[in-house]
mmCIF file of C-alpha atoms in Angstrom:
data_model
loop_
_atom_site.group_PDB
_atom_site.id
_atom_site.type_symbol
_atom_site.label_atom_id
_atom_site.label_comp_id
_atom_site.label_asym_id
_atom_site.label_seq_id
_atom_site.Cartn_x
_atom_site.Cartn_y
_atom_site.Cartn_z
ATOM 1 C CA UNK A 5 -63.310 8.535 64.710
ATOM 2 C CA UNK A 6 -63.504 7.581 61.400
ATOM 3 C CA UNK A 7 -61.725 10.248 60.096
ATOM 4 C CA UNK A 8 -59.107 9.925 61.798
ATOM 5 C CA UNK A 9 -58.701 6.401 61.370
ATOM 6 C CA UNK A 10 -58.953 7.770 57.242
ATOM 7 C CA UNK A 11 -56.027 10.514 58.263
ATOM 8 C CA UNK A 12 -54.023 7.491 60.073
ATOM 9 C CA UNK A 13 -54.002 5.104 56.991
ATOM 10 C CA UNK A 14 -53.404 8.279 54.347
ATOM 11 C CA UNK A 15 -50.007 9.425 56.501
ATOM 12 C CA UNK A 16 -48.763 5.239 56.647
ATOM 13 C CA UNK A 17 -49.366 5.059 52.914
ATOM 14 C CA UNK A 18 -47.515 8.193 52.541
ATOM 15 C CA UNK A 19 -44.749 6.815 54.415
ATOM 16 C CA UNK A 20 -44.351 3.928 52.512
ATOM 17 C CA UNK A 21 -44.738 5.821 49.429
ATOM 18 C CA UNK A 22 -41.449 7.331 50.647
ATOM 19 C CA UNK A 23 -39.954 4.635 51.650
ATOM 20 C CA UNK A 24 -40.661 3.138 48.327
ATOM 21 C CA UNK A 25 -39.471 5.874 46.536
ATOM 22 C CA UNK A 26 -35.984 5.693 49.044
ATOM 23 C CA UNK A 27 -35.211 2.194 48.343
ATOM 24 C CA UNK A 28 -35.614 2.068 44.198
ATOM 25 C CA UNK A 29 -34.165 5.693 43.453
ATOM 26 C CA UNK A 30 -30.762 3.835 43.607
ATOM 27 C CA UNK A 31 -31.808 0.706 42.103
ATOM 28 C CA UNK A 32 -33.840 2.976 39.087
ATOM 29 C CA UNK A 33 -30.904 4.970 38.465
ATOM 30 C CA UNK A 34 -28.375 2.196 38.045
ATOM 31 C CA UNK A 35 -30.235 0.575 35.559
ATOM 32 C CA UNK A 36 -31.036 3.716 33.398
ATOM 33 C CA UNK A 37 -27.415 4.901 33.835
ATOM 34 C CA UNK A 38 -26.306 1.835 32.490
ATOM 35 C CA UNK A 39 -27.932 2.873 29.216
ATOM 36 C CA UNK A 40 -25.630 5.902 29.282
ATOM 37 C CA UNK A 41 -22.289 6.718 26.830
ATOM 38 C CA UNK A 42 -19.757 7.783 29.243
ATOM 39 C CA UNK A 43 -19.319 11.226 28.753
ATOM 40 C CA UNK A 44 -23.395 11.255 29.516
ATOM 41 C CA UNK A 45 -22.770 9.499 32.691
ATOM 42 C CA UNK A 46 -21.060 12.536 34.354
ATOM 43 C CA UNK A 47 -23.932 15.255 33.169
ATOM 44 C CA UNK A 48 -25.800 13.217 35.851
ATOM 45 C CA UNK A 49 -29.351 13.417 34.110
ATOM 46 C CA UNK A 50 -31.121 10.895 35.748
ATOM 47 C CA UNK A 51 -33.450 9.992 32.459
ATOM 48 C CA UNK A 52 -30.829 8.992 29.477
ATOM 49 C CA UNK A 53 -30.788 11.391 26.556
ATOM 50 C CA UNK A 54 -30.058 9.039 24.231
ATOM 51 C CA UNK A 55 -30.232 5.408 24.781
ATOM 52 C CA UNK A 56 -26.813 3.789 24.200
ATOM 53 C CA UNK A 57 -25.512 -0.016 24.118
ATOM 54 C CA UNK A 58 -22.158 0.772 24.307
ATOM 55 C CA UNK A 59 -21.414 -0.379 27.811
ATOM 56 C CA UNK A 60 -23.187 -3.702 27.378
ATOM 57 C CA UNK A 61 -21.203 -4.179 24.322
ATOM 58 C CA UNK A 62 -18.288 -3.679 26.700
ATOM 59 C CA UNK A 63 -19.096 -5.975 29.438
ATOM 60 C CA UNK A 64 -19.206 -9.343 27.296
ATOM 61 C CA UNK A 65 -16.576 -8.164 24.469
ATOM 62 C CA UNK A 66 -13.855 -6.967 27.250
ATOM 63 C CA UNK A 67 -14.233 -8.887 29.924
ATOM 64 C CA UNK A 68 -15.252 -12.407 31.164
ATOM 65 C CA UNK A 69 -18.324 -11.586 32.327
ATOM 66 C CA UNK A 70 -20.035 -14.609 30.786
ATOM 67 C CA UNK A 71 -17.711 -17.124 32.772
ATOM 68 C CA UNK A 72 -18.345 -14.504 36.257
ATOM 69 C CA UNK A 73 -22.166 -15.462 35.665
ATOM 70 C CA UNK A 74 -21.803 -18.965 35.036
ATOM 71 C CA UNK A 75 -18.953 -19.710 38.099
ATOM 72 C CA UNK A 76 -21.895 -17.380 40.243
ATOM 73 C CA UNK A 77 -24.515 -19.645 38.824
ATOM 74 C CA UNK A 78 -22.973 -22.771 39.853
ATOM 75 C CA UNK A 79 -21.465 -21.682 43.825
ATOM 76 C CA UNK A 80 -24.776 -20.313 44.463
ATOM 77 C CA UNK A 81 -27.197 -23.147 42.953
ATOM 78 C CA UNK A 82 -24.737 -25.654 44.351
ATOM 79 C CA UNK A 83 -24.246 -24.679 47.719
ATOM 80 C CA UNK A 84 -28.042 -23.800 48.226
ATOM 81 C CA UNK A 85 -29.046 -27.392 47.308
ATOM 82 C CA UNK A 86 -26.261 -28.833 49.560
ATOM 83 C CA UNK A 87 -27.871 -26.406 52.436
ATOM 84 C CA UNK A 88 -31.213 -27.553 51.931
ATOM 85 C CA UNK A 89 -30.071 -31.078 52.438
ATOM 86 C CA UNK A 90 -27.931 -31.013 54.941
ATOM 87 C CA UNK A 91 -29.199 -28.790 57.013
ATOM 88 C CA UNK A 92 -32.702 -30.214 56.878
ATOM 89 C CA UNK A 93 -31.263 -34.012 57.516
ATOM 90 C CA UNK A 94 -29.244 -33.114 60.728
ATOM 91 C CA UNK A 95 -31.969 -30.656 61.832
ATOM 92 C CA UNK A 96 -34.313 -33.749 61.756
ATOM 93 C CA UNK A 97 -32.061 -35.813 63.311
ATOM 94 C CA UNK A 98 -31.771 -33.321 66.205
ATOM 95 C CA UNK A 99 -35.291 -32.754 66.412
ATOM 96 C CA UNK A 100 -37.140 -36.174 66.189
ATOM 97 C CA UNK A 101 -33.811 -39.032 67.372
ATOM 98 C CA UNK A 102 -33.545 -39.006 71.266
ATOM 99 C CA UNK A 103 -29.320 -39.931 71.724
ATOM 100 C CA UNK A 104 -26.887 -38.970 74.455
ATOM 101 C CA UNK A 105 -24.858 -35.903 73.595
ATOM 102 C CA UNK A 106 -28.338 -34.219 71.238
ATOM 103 C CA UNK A 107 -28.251 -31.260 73.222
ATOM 104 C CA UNK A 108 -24.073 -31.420 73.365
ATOM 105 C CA UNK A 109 -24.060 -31.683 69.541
ATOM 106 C CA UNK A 110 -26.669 -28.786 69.136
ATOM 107 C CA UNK A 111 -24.940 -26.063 70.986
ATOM 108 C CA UNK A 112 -21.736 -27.049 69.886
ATOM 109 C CA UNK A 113 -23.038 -26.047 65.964
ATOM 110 C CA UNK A 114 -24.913 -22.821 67.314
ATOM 111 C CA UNK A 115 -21.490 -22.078 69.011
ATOM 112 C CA UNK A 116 -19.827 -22.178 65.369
ATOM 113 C CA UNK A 117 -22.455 -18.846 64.901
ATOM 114 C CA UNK A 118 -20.470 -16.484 67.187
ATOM 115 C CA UNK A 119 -17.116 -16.897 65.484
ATOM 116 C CA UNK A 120 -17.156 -14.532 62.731
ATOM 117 C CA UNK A 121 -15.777 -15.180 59.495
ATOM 118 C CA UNK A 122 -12.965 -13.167 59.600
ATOM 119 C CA UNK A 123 -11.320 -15.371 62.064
ATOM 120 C CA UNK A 124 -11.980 -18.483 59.795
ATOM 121 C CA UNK A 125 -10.565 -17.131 56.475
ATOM 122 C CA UNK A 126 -6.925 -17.662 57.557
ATOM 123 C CA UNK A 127 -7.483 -21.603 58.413
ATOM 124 C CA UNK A 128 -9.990 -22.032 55.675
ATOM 125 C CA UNK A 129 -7.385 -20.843 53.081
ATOM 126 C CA UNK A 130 -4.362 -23.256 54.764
ATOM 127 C CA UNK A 131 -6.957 -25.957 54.693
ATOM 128 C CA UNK A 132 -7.691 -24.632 50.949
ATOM 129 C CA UNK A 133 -3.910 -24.861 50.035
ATOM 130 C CA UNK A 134 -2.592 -28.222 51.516
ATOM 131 C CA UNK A 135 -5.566 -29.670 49.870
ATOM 132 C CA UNK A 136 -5.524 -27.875 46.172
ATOM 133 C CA UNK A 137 -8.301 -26.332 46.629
ATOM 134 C CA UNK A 138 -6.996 -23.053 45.602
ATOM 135 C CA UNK A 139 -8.986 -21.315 43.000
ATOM 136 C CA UNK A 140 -11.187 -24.179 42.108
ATOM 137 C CA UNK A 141 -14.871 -24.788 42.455
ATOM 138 C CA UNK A 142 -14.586 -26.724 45.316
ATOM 139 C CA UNK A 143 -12.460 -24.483 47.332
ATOM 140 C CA UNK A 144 -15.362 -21.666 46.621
ATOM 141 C CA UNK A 145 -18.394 -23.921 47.704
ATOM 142 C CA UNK A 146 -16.444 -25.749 51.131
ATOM 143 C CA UNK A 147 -17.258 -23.269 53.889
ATOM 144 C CA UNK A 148 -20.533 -22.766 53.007
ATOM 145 C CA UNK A 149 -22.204 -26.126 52.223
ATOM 146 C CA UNK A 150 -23.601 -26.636 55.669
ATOM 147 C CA UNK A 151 -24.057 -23.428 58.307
ATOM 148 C CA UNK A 152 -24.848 -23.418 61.620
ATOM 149 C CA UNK A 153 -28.211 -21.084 61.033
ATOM 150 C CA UNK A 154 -29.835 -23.326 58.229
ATOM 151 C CA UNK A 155 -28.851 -26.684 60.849
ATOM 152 C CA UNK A 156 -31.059 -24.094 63.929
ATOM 153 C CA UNK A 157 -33.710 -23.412 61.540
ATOM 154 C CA UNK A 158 -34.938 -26.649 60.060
ATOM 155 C CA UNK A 159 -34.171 -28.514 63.448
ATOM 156 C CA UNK A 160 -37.314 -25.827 64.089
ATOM 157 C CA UNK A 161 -39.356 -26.863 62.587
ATOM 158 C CA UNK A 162 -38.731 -30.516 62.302
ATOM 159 C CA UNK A 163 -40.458 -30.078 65.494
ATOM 160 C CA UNK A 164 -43.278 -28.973 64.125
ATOM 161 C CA UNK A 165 -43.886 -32.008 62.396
ATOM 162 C CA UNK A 166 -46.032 -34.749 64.132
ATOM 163 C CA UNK A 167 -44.291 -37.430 65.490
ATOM 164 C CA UNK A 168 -47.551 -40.206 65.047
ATOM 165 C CA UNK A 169 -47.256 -39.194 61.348
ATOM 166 C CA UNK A 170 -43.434 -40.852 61.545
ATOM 167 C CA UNK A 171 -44.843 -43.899 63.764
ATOM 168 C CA UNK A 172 -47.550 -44.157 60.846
ATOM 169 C CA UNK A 173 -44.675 -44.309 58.523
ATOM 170 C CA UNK A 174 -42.389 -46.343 60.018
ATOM 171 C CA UNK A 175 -45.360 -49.077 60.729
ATOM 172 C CA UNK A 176 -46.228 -49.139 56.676
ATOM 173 C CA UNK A 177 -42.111 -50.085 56.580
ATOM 174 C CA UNK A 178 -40.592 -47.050 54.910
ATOM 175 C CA UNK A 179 -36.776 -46.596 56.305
ATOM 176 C CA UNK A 180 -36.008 -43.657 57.942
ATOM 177 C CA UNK A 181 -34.220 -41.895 55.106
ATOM 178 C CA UNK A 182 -37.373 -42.376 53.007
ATOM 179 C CA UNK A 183 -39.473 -40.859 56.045
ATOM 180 C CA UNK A 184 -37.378 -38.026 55.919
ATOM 181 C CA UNK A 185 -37.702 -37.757 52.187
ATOM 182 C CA UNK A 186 -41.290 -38.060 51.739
ATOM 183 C CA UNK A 187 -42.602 -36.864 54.940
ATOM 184 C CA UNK A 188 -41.013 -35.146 56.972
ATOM 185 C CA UNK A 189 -39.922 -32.324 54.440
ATOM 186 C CA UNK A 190 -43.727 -31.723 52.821
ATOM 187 C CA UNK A 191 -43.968 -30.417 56.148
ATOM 188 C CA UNK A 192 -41.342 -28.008 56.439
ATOM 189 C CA UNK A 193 -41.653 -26.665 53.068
ATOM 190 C CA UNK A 194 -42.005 -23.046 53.994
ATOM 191 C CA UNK A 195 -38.650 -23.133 55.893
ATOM 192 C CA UNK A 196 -37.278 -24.853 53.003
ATOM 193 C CA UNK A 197 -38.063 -21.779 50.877
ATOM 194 C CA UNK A 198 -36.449 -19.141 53.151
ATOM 195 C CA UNK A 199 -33.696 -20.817 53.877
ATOM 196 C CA UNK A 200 -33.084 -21.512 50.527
ATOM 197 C CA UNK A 201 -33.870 -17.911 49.196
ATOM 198 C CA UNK A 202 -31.295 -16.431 51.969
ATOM 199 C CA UNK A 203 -28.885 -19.201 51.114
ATOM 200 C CA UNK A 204 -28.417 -18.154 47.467
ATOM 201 C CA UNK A 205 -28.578 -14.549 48.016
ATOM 202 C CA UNK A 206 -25.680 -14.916 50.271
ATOM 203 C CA UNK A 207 -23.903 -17.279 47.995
ATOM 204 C CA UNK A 208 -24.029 -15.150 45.033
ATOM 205 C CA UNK A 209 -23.275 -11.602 46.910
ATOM 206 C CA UNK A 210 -20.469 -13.300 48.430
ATOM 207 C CA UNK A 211 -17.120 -11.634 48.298
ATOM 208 C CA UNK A 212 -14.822 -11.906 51.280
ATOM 209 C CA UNK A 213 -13.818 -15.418 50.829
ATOM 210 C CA UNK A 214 -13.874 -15.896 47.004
ATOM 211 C CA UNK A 215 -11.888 -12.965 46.382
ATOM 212 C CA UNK A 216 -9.165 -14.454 48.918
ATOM 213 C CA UNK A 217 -9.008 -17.781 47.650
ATOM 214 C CA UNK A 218 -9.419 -16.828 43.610
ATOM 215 C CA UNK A 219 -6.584 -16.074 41.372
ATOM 216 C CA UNK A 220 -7.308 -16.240 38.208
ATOM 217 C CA UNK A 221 -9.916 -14.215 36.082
ATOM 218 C CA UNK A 222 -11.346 -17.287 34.725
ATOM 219 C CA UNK A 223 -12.595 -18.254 38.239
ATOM 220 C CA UNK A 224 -13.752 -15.175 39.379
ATOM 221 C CA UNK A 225 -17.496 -14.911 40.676
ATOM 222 C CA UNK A 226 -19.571 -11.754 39.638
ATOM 223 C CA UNK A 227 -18.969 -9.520 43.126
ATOM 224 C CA UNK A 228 -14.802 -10.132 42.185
ATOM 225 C CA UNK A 229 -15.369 -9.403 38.913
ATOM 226 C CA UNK A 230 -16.975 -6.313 39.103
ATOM 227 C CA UNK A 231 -15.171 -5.610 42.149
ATOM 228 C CA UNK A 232 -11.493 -6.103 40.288
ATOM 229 C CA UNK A 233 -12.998 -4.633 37.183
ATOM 230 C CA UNK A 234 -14.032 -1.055 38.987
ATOM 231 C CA UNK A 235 -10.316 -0.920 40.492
ATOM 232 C CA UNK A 236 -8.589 -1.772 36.911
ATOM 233 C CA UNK A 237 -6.889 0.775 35.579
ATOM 234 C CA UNK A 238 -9.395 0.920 32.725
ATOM 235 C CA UNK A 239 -8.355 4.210 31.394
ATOM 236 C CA UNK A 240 -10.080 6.016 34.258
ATOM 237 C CA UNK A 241 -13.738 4.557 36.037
ATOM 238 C CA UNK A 242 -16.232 3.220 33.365
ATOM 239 C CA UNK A 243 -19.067 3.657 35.332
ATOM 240 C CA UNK A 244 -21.951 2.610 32.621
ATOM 241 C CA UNK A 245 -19.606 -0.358 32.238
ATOM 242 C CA UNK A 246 -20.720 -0.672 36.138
ATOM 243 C CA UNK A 247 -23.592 -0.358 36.001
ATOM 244 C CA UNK A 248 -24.368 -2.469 32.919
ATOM 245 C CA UNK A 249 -22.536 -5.364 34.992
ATOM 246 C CA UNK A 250 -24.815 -4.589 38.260
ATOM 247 C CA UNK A 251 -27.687 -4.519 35.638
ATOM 248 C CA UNK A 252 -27.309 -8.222 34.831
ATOM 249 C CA UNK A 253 -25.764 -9.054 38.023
ATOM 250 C CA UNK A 254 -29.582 -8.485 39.904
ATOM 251 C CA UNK A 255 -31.507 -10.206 37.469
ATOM 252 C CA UNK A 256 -31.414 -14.162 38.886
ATOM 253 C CA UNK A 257 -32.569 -12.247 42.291
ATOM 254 C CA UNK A 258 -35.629 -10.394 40.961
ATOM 255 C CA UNK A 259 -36.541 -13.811 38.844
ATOM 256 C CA UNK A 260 -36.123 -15.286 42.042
ATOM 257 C CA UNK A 261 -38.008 -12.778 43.741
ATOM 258 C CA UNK A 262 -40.881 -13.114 41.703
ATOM 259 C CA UNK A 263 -41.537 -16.732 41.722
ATOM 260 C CA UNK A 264 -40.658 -16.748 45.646
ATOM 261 C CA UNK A 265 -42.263 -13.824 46.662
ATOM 262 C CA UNK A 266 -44.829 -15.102 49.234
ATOM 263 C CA UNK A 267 -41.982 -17.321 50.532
ATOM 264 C CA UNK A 268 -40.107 -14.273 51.148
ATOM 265 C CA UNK A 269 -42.995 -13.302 53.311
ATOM 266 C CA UNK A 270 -43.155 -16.568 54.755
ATOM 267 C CA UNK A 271 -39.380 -15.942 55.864
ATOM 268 C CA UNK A 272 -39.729 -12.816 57.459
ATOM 269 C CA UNK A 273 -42.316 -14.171 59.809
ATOM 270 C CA UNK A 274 -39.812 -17.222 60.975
ATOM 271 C CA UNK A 275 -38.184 -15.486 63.343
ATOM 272 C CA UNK A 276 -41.300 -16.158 65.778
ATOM 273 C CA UNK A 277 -40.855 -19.886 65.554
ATOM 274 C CA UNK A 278 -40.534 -21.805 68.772
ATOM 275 C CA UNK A 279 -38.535 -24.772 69.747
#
């Protein structure tokens, strides 16, 4: 029995070992390639014969790759912190105010979840125009300041959090904003985490909508960028230039994978929470 319990755990380690393997071949490669002069590129050894700074050189002297990280930077830090509190304040509203029209309001914001964005670029973009929003910050950040999934997911577990904790609060005189401040989200912090962690990921990978309602290179985001950049008619594809720019492009995630790591775990169980 116990030997084949040993033979059981040796084949799932093997399997992970593979799947390991799967996963950062492409990750490993783009990162060493981007180390690669051009014509080295193309001979396709995976380990760089000779270590070259060319294409970095490249990225920050011939194009605007500097103001791609920064515009990134701010739509993705911005629109995560105006998720976290928006989301968290109506999903506590939901979850701990009794009103007529709660359960109205509630599926009428899950409903927004089964339009898909394709169908909302056109208004968004008329919206965007008639209000000069066009190729600003602003007109970047708008449709994603609030969704419908981070509103679902904090309302949550706002009901996890114990209503006799609020009475407590509300008896010792704290207003209700300052309830939901300073204890109701303590409580909630592990949603917090994963829906801020998704939140920025899908901020800065975003493409669909900035690259419709961007039109200058100044504004770009780092997905246009590279995106525009690897479609230029650069003299032919520069993939170490690429690369290089995919390089830095995944570093904020692995910082942020690093210090949120457990969180990330955390996240991946919440799709057992109950109402």
């Amino acid at each position: 029995m116990a030997r084949r319990t040993s033979i059981g755990v040796w084949v799932i380690h093997l399997l992970l070992w593979i799947g390991v393997v799967v996963v950062a071949f492409p990750f490993v490669w783009m990162i060493l390639s981007s180390f690669k002069s051009l014509p080295e590129f193309y001979q396709f050894h995976f380990w760089p014969a000779q270590w070259d700074l060319s294409a970095y050189r490249q990225v920050f002297t011939e194009t605007q790759y500097g103001r791609w990280y920064f515009n990134s930077i701010v739509v993705a830090v911005v629109v995560t912190a105006s998720e976290l509190f928006f989301a968290s304040l109506v999903g506590y509203t939901l979850a701990k105010f009794r009103f007529r029209g709660n359960q109205l309001i509630f599926i009428l914001i899950l409903s927004t979840m089964m339009v898909p964005t394709e169908l909302l670029v056109i208004p968004w973009y008329v919206m965007s125009a008639q209000f000069g929003w066009v190729d600003t910050y602003w007109g970047i950040m708008f449709p994603g300041l609030m969704e419908a999934f981070g509103v679902f997911l904090m309302r949550q577990f706002m009901f996890g959090v114990p209503d006799d904790l609020l009475d407590a609060a509300r008896i010792d005189g704290m207003s209700e904003f300052r309830i939901f401040l300073q204890v109701a989200l303590p409580q909630v912090k592990p949603a917090l985490s994963a829906l801020g962690i998704l939140s920025f990921l899908g901020n800065w990978n975003a493409y669909l909508w900035p690259v419709i309602v961007v039109s200058t290179e100044s504004m770009r985001t780092l997905p246009i960028g590279i995106g525009m950049f690897s479609t230029a008619d650069n003299g032919g594809l520069q993939w170490n230039v690429i690369m290089a720019m995919s390089t830095l492009a995944v570093i904020p995630i692995i910082i942020l994978y690093f210090i949120f790591q457990k969180r990330i775990v955390e996240g991946i169980a919440l799709t057992g929470v109950k109402s």
